[in-house]
Every structure is written in structure tokens, then in C-alpha cells.
Amino acid sequence: MKRSLSLIFLIMVLVLTGCSGAEIPNKLGYEIEAFEFTNQDGESVSLDDLKGKVWVADFVFTSCDDVCLPMTFNMSKIQDLVKEEGLENIEFVSFSVDPEVDQPDVLKAFGAKFGADFKNWNFLTGYSQDKIESFARDSFATLVQKPEEGNQVAHGTSFYLVDQTGTVVQSYSGVTEVPYDTIIEHIKILQQ
């Protein structure tokens, strides 16, 4: 009996130790440069405002003809899953890749179409086209490029998981086959 209890205790310790030691595989480690941009309510949002929180980011624009609509729908689904899981202190950030067109009121209407909860989801603008192109490249290792002709901005379609220090730890498909369960699991790991 004593031996059985000791074995059970040992197994419990190993299981608990294993769970608390979980890590996100293949961490990216991209450091996000300091920023201060404007959200859908005309309020300033900075990297400092997000420090200490886990956040999910993407790059979209409101006049997009293809990928931005499913991306924003999918981000909304992640926001809903976070609520269902009871996870707190999670932020969502969508950087506009067409800041000249995407003024705060335009972003607010766009987010509202997808049921965005603006309490923890900021749609950001308030920078130049050159700034968002260099910011995306330098902080997220992704492409943003507005063509000289036409209004469709080329941009990456990933979701990025950012830790409490402002470091991108992982990226995921934002359009098709979005790994919702994996994203939630990774958020939980960062919150341990």
C-alpha cells in the first residue's frame, strides 16, 4: 500500500513537472521595435501598453479583395476561443497595411462587421506607408508593399503570437487551416 501511494505521488510529480515545463517549439525570437500608433477609437497604443500581456497580431487592410476578410474572421474566432477558455490579459492587434485609407473610423466599422470586441482588440493606423512596410519587415520578418498602381497591398497572411516582453514567438496560418487549438495551447504556455 505504501509503495502504491509512493508510486502515485511520483507519477503526479512527474506529470505536474512536465506540464509546467511545456515550451513552444521552434520559437522565432523576433524583437518588436518600440511603436506608438493610433487605434480605431483615435487612442494611442504603444508597445509599452502591451508589455506584460500575451498578444496575437496580424496585418490587414479594409479594402482588401481577398485574404483580409477570412483573416479577420479567423482572428475573431480566436478572440472568442480565448473568452471561452477564460484566458485573461490577452490582446489582439491588427496593423493596417494601408494607413492612408484606413483611418480610425474606417477600422472601427471594419472590426465591427466581424464582431470584434474592442476591449482587447486594437486595429492600428496613424503611420506612413513607409513606416508600416519597415515595421513589418524589421519586427515580424514579413512583407508589406503597396504597389504604385492599384489599391491592393501585398502583405503576409500569418498570425503572430507575441509574448509579454514584446517578442514574436510563433507564427501560424491566418487564412486556411488555422491551428486554433495550437494557438490556444501556446497562449496557455506563455501564461504559465
PDB file of C-alpha atoms in Angstrom:
ATOM      1  CA  MET A   1       0.000   0.000   0.000  1.00  0.00           C
ATOM      2  CA  LYS A   2       2.790   2.371   0.973  1.00  0.00           C
ATOM      3  CA  ARG A   3       4.627   1.509  -2.229  1.00  0.00           C
ATOM      4  CA  SER A   4       1.476   2.202  -4.313  1.00  0.00           C
ATOM      5  CA  LEU A   5       0.995   5.617  -2.722  1.00  0.00           C
ATOM      6  CA  SER A   6       4.649   6.458  -3.329  1.00  0.00           C
ATOM      7  CA  LEU A   7       4.325   5.440  -6.971  1.00  0.00           C
ATOM      8  CA  ILE A   8       1.154   7.512  -7.416  1.00  0.00           C
ATOM      9  CA  PHE A   9       2.834  10.516  -5.791  1.00  0.00           C
ATOM     10  CA  LEU A  10       5.883  10.139  -8.039  1.00  0.00           C
ATOM     11  CA  ILE A  11       3.697   9.951 -11.165  1.00  0.00           C
ATOM     12  CA  MET A  12       1.771  13.070 -10.095  1.00  0.00           C
ATOM     13  CA  VAL A  13       5.008  14.988  -9.560  1.00  0.00           C
ATOM     14  CA  LEU A  14       6.297  13.954 -12.982  1.00  0.00           C
ATOM     15  CA  VAL A  15       3.044  14.909 -14.696  1.00  0.00           C
ATOM     16  CA  LEU A  16       2.880  18.297 -12.983  1.00  0.00           C
ATOM     17  CA  THR A  17       6.531  18.994 -13.692  1.00  0.00           C
ATOM     18  CA  GLY A  18       6.067  18.036 -17.338  1.00  0.00           C
ATOM     19  CA  CYS A  19       3.073  20.325 -17.749  1.00  0.00           C
ATOM     20  CA  SER A  20       4.739  23.350 -16.211  1.00  0.00           C
ATOM     21  CA  GLY A  21       7.829  22.820 -18.346  1.00  0.00           C
ATOM     22  CA  ALA A  22       5.949  22.878 -21.663  1.00  0.00           C
ATOM     23  CA  GLU A  23       7.522  25.082 -24.287  1.00  0.00           C
ATOM     24  CA  ILE A  24       6.517  26.465 -27.641  1.00  0.00           C
ATOM     25  CA  PRO A  25       8.512  24.620 -30.320  1.00  0.00           C
ATOM     26  CA  ASN A  26      10.706  26.479 -32.814  1.00  0.00           C
ATOM     27  CA  LYS A  27      10.441  29.875 -31.146  1.00  0.00           C
ATOM     28  CA  LEU A  28      11.040  32.712 -33.586  1.00  0.00           C
ATOM     29  CA  GLY A  29      12.505  35.308 -31.216  1.00  0.00           C
ATOM     30  CA  TYR A  30      11.776  38.445 -33.288  1.00  0.00           C
ATOM     31  CA  GLU A  31      12.066  41.545 -31.093  1.00  0.00           C
ATOM     32  CA  ILE A  32       9.338  44.096 -31.839  1.00  0.00           C
ATOM     33  CA  GLU A  33      10.618  47.645 -32.137  1.00  0.00           C
ATOM     34  CA  ALA A  34       9.027  50.338 -29.986  1.00  0.00           C
ATOM     35  CA  PHE A  35       5.947  51.886 -31.549  1.00  0.00           C
ATOM     36  CA  GLU A  36       3.114  54.253 -30.750  1.00  0.00           C
ATOM     37  CA  PHE A  37       0.224  54.107 -33.199  1.00  0.00           C
ATOM     38  CA  THR A  38      -3.482  55.082 -33.237  1.00  0.00           C
ATOM     39  CA  ASN A  39      -6.375  52.652 -32.744  1.00  0.00           C
ATOM     40  CA  GLN A  40      -9.937  52.546 -34.054  1.00  0.00           C
ATOM     41  CA  ASP A  41     -11.044  54.947 -31.291  1.00  0.00           C
ATOM     42  CA  GLY A  42      -8.346  57.507 -32.073  1.00  0.00           C
ATOM     43  CA  GLU A  43      -6.404  56.496 -28.942  1.00  0.00           C
ATOM     44  CA  SER A  44      -2.683  55.935 -28.744  1.00  0.00           C
ATOM     45  CA  VAL A  45      -1.490  52.327 -28.390  1.00  0.00           C
ATOM     46  CA  SER A  46       2.195  51.594 -27.825  1.00  0.00           C
ATOM     47  CA  LEU A  47       4.408  48.583 -27.337  1.00  0.00           C
ATOM     48  CA  ASP A  48       4.690  49.654 -23.696  1.00  0.00           C
ATOM     49  CA  ASP A  49       0.884  49.356 -23.359  1.00  0.00           C
ATOM     50  CA  LEU A  50       1.148  45.712 -24.450  1.00  0.00           C
ATOM     51  CA  LYS A  51       4.141  44.754 -22.286  1.00  0.00           C
ATOM     52  CA  GLY A  52       3.210  42.162 -19.683  1.00  0.00           C
ATOM     53  CA  LYS A  53       0.463  40.761 -21.924  1.00  0.00           C
ATOM     54  CA  VAL A  54       0.334  37.950 -24.462  1.00  0.00           C
ATOM     55  CA  TRP A  55      -0.984  39.141 -27.817  1.00  0.00           C
ATOM     56  CA  VAL A  56      -1.884  37.907 -31.267  1.00  0.00           C
ATOM     57  CA  ALA A  57      -1.104  40.201 -34.210  1.00  0.00           C
ATOM     58  CA  ASP A  58      -1.764  40.325 -37.925  1.00  0.00           C
ATOM     59  CA  PHE A  59      -1.543  42.687 -40.898  1.00  0.00           C
ATOM     60  CA  VAL A  60      -4.734  43.534 -42.819  1.00  0.00           C
ATOM     61  CA  PHE A  61      -6.495  46.381 -44.629  1.00  0.00           C
ATOM     62  CA  THR A  62     -10.148  47.261 -45.041  1.00  0.00           C
ATOM     63  CA  SER A  63     -10.349  47.477 -48.849  1.00  0.00           C
ATOM     64  CA  CYS A  64      -8.694  44.081 -49.316  1.00  0.00           C
ATOM     65  CA  ASP A  65     -10.326  41.952 -52.008  1.00  0.00           C
ATOM     66  CA  ASP A  66      -9.278  38.549 -50.717  1.00  0.00           C
ATOM     67  CA  VAL A  67      -7.298  37.344 -47.669  1.00  0.00           C
ATOM     68  CA  CYS A  68      -8.091  40.062 -45.105  1.00  0.00           C
ATOM     69  CA  LEU A  69     -11.742  39.069 -44.775  1.00  0.00           C
ATOM     70  CA  PRO A  70     -11.068  35.448 -43.778  1.00  0.00           C
ATOM     71  CA  MET A  71      -8.103  36.558 -41.668  1.00  0.00           C
ATOM     72  CA  THR A  72     -10.238  38.960 -39.662  1.00  0.00           C
ATOM     73  CA  PHE A  73     -12.998  36.358 -39.326  1.00  0.00           C
ATOM     74  CA  ASN A  74     -10.396  33.833 -38.096  1.00  0.00           C
ATOM     75  CA  MET A  75      -8.894  36.330 -35.637  1.00  0.00           C
ATOM     76  CA  SER A  76     -12.409  36.932 -34.312  1.00  0.00           C
ATOM     77  CA  LYS A  77     -12.769  33.202 -33.789  1.00  0.00           C
ATOM     78  CA  ILE A  78      -9.523  33.128 -31.786  1.00  0.00           C
ATOM     79  CA  GLN A  79     -10.827  36.018 -29.682  1.00  0.00           C
ATOM     80  CA  ASP A  80     -13.997  34.003 -28.996  1.00  0.00           C
ATOM     81  CA  LEU A  81     -11.973  30.882 -28.085  1.00  0.00           C
ATOM     82  CA  VAL A  82      -9.855  32.906 -25.665  1.00  0.00           C
ATOM     83  CA  LYS A  83     -13.065  34.052 -23.940  1.00  0.00           C
ATOM     84  CA  GLU A  84     -14.470  30.511 -23.870  1.00  0.00           C
ATOM     85  CA  GLU A  85     -11.244  29.254 -22.263  1.00  0.00           C
ATOM     86  CA  GLY A  86     -11.440  32.005 -19.651  1.00  0.00           C
ATOM     87  CA  LEU A  87      -7.998  33.303 -20.601  1.00  0.00           C
ATOM     88  CA  GLU A  88      -7.308  36.825 -19.402  1.00  0.00           C
ATOM     89  CA  ASN A  89      -4.810  39.545 -20.217  1.00  0.00           C
ATOM     90  CA  ILE A  90      -4.754  38.580 -23.926  1.00  0.00           C
ATOM     91  CA  GLU A  91      -4.686  41.304 -26.566  1.00  0.00           C
ATOM     92  CA  PHE A  92      -5.337  41.256 -30.298  1.00  0.00           C
ATOM     93  CA  VAL A  93      -3.655  43.723 -32.649  1.00  0.00           C
ATOM     94  CA  SER A  94      -4.376  44.225 -36.347  1.00  0.00           C
ATOM     95  CA  PHE A  95      -1.943  46.576 -38.072  1.00  0.00           C
ATOM     96  CA  SER A  96      -3.371  48.276 -41.160  1.00  0.00           C
ATOM     97  CA  VAL A  97      -1.108  47.948 -44.197  1.00  0.00           C
ATOM     98  CA  ASP A  98      -2.994  50.786 -45.922  1.00  0.00           C
ATOM     99  CA  PRO A  99      -2.900  53.563 -43.305  1.00  0.00           C
ATOM    100  CA  GLU A 100      -3.832  56.364 -45.696  1.00  0.00           C
ATOM    101  CA  VAL A 101      -7.221  54.740 -46.376  1.00  0.00           C
ATOM    102  CA  ASP A 102      -7.684  53.033 -43.011  1.00  0.00           C
ATOM    103  CA  GLN A 103      -8.482  55.918 -40.719  1.00  0.00           C
ATOM    104  CA  PRO A 104      -9.764  55.091 -37.193  1.00  0.00           C
ATOM    105  CA  ASP A 105     -13.468  55.289 -38.099  1.00  0.00           C
ATOM    106  CA  VAL A 106     -12.957  53.032 -41.141  1.00  0.00           C
ATOM    107  CA  LEU A 107     -11.111  50.476 -38.983  1.00  0.00           C
ATOM    108  CA  LYS A 108     -13.832  50.602 -36.312  1.00  0.00           C
ATOM    109  CA  ALA A 109     -16.563  49.860 -38.880  1.00  0.00           C
ATOM    110  CA  PHE A 110     -14.449  47.052 -40.364  1.00  0.00           C
ATOM    111  CA  GLY A 111     -13.820  45.415 -36.979  1.00  0.00           C
ATOM    112  CA  ALA A 112     -17.485  45.737 -36.005  1.00  0.00           C
ATOM    113  CA  LYS A 113     -18.503  43.722 -39.101  1.00  0.00           C
ATOM    114  CA  PHE A 114     -16.604  40.773 -37.632  1.00  0.00           C
ATOM    115  CA  GLY A 115     -17.893  41.147 -34.095  1.00  0.00           C
ATOM    116  CA  ALA A 116     -14.544  42.352 -32.769  1.00  0.00           C
ATOM    117  CA  ASP A 117     -14.543  43.040 -29.039  1.00  0.00           C
ATOM    118  CA  PHE A 118     -12.655  46.326 -28.947  1.00  0.00           C
ATOM    119  CA  LYS A 119     -11.927  45.917 -25.227  1.00  0.00           C
ATOM    120  CA  ASN A 120      -8.898  43.817 -26.166  1.00  0.00           C
ATOM    121  CA  TRP A 121      -8.602  44.142 -29.951  1.00  0.00           C
ATOM    122  CA  ASN A 122      -6.902  47.204 -31.420  1.00  0.00           C
ATOM    123  CA  PHE A 123      -6.937  47.970 -35.129  1.00  0.00           C
ATOM    124  CA  LEU A 124      -3.938  50.250 -35.629  1.00  0.00           C
ATOM    125  CA  THR A 125      -3.101  53.038 -38.069  1.00  0.00           C
ATOM    126  CA  GLY A 126      -1.569  56.521 -37.798  1.00  0.00           C
ATOM    127  CA  TYR A 127       1.756  55.953 -39.532  1.00  0.00           C
ATOM    128  CA  SER A 128       3.163  56.360 -43.028  1.00  0.00           C
ATOM    129  CA  GLN A 129       3.185  53.637 -45.668  1.00  0.00           C
ATOM    130  CA  ASP A 130       6.981  53.508 -45.442  1.00  0.00           C
ATOM    131  CA  LYS A 131       6.769  53.061 -41.670  1.00  0.00           C
ATOM    132  CA  ILE A 132       4.411  50.057 -41.757  1.00  0.00           C
ATOM    133  CA  GLU A 133       6.485  48.440 -44.503  1.00  0.00           C
ATOM    134  CA  SER A 134       9.729  48.739 -42.498  1.00  0.00           C
ATOM    135  CA  PHE A 135       8.000  47.895 -39.197  1.00  0.00           C
ATOM    136  CA  ALA A 136       6.507  44.672 -40.629  1.00  0.00           C
ATOM    137  CA  ARG A 137       9.847  43.665 -42.131  1.00  0.00           C
ATOM    138  CA  ASP A 138      12.023  44.544 -39.121  1.00  0.00           C
ATOM    139  CA  SER A 139       9.728  43.381 -36.301  1.00  0.00           C
ATOM    140  CA  PHE A 140       7.774  40.491 -37.848  1.00  0.00           C
ATOM    141  CA  ALA A 141      10.004  39.428 -40.768  1.00  0.00           C
ATOM    142  CA  THR A 142       7.040  39.785 -43.118  1.00  0.00           C
ATOM    143  CA  LEU A 143       6.333  41.642 -46.354  1.00  0.00           C
ATOM    144  CA  VAL A 144       4.136  44.699 -46.705  1.00  0.00           C
ATOM    145  CA  GLN A 145       4.275  46.502 -50.043  1.00  0.00           C
ATOM    146  CA  LYS A 146       1.839  48.923 -51.625  1.00  0.00           C
ATOM    147  CA  PRO A 147       2.031  48.926 -55.432  1.00  0.00           C
ATOM    148  CA  GLU A 148       2.406  52.124 -57.405  1.00  0.00           C
ATOM    149  CA  GLU A 149      -0.747  51.210 -59.357  1.00  0.00           C
ATOM    150  CA  GLY A 150      -3.962  49.849 -57.839  1.00  0.00           C
ATOM    151  CA  ASN A 151      -5.154  49.652 -54.255  1.00  0.00           C
ATOM    152  CA  GLN A 152      -4.338  46.074 -53.238  1.00  0.00           C
ATOM    153  CA  VAL A 153      -1.425  45.983 -50.788  1.00  0.00           C
ATOM    154  CA  ALA A 154       0.770  42.873 -50.791  1.00  0.00           C
ATOM    155  CA  HIS A 155       1.243  41.528 -47.264  1.00  0.00           C
ATOM    156  CA  GLY A 156       1.848  38.385 -45.257  1.00  0.00           C
ATOM    157  CA  THR A 157      -1.113  36.335 -44.069  1.00  0.00           C
ATOM    158  CA  SER A 158       0.200  34.956 -40.784  1.00  0.00           C
ATOM    159  CA  PHE A 159      -0.980  35.378 -37.232  1.00  0.00           C
ATOM    160  CA  TYR A 160       1.844  36.146 -34.812  1.00  0.00           C
ATOM    161  CA  LEU A 161       1.953  35.168 -31.157  1.00  0.00           C
ATOM    162  CA  VAL A 162       3.812  37.761 -29.085  1.00  0.00           C
ATOM    163  CA  ASP A 163       4.951  37.175 -25.514  1.00  0.00           C
ATOM    164  CA  GLN A 164       4.866  39.500 -22.508  1.00  0.00           C
ATOM    165  CA  THR A 165       8.253  41.035 -23.387  1.00  0.00           C
ATOM    166  CA  GLY A 166       7.262  42.029 -26.931  1.00  0.00           C
ATOM    167  CA  THR A 167       8.954  39.123 -28.683  1.00  0.00           C
ATOM    168  CA  VAL A 168       7.302  37.230 -31.551  1.00  0.00           C
ATOM    169  CA  VAL A 169       7.493  33.585 -30.503  1.00  0.00           C
ATOM    170  CA  GLN A 170       5.488  31.855 -33.232  1.00  0.00           C
ATOM    171  CA  SER A 171       3.559  32.408 -36.459  1.00  0.00           C
ATOM    172  CA  TYR A 172       0.579  30.491 -37.835  1.00  0.00           C
ATOM    173  CA  SER A 173      -1.535  30.425 -40.971  1.00  0.00           C
ATOM    174  CA  GLY A 174      -4.146  33.166 -40.749  1.00  0.00           C
ATOM    175  CA  VAL A 175      -6.212  32.242 -43.795  1.00  0.00           C
ATOM    176  CA  THR A 176      -6.710  28.487 -44.195  1.00  0.00           C
ATOM    177  CA  GLU A 177      -6.208  25.565 -41.859  1.00  0.00           C
ATOM    178  CA  VAL A 178      -5.747  27.925 -38.929  1.00  0.00           C
ATOM    179  CA  PRO A 179      -4.424  25.830 -35.999  1.00  0.00           C
ATOM    180  CA  TYR A 180      -6.847  27.224 -33.412  1.00  0.00           C
ATOM    181  CA  ASP A 181      -6.125  24.550 -30.789  1.00  0.00           C
ATOM    182  CA  THR A 182      -2.369  25.028 -31.123  1.00  0.00           C
ATOM    183  CA  ILE A 183      -2.665  28.815 -30.803  1.00  0.00           C
ATOM    184  CA  ILE A 184      -4.745  28.455 -27.620  1.00  0.00           C
ATOM    185  CA  GLU A 185      -2.287  25.874 -26.257  1.00  0.00           C
ATOM    186  CA  HIS A 186       0.642  28.199 -26.951  1.00  0.00           C
ATOM    187  CA  ILE A 187      -1.146  31.139 -25.298  1.00  0.00           C
ATOM    188  CA  LYS A 188      -1.620  28.970 -22.204  1.00  0.00           C
ATOM    189  CA  ILE A 189       2.061  28.005 -22.215  1.00  0.00           C
ATOM    190  CA  LEU A 190       3.077  31.677 -22.295  1.00  0.00           C
ATOM    191  CA  GLN A 191       0.752  32.416 -19.386  1.00  0.00           C
ATOM    192  CA  GLN A 192       2.243  29.750 -17.104  1.00  0.00           C
TER     193      GLN A 192
END
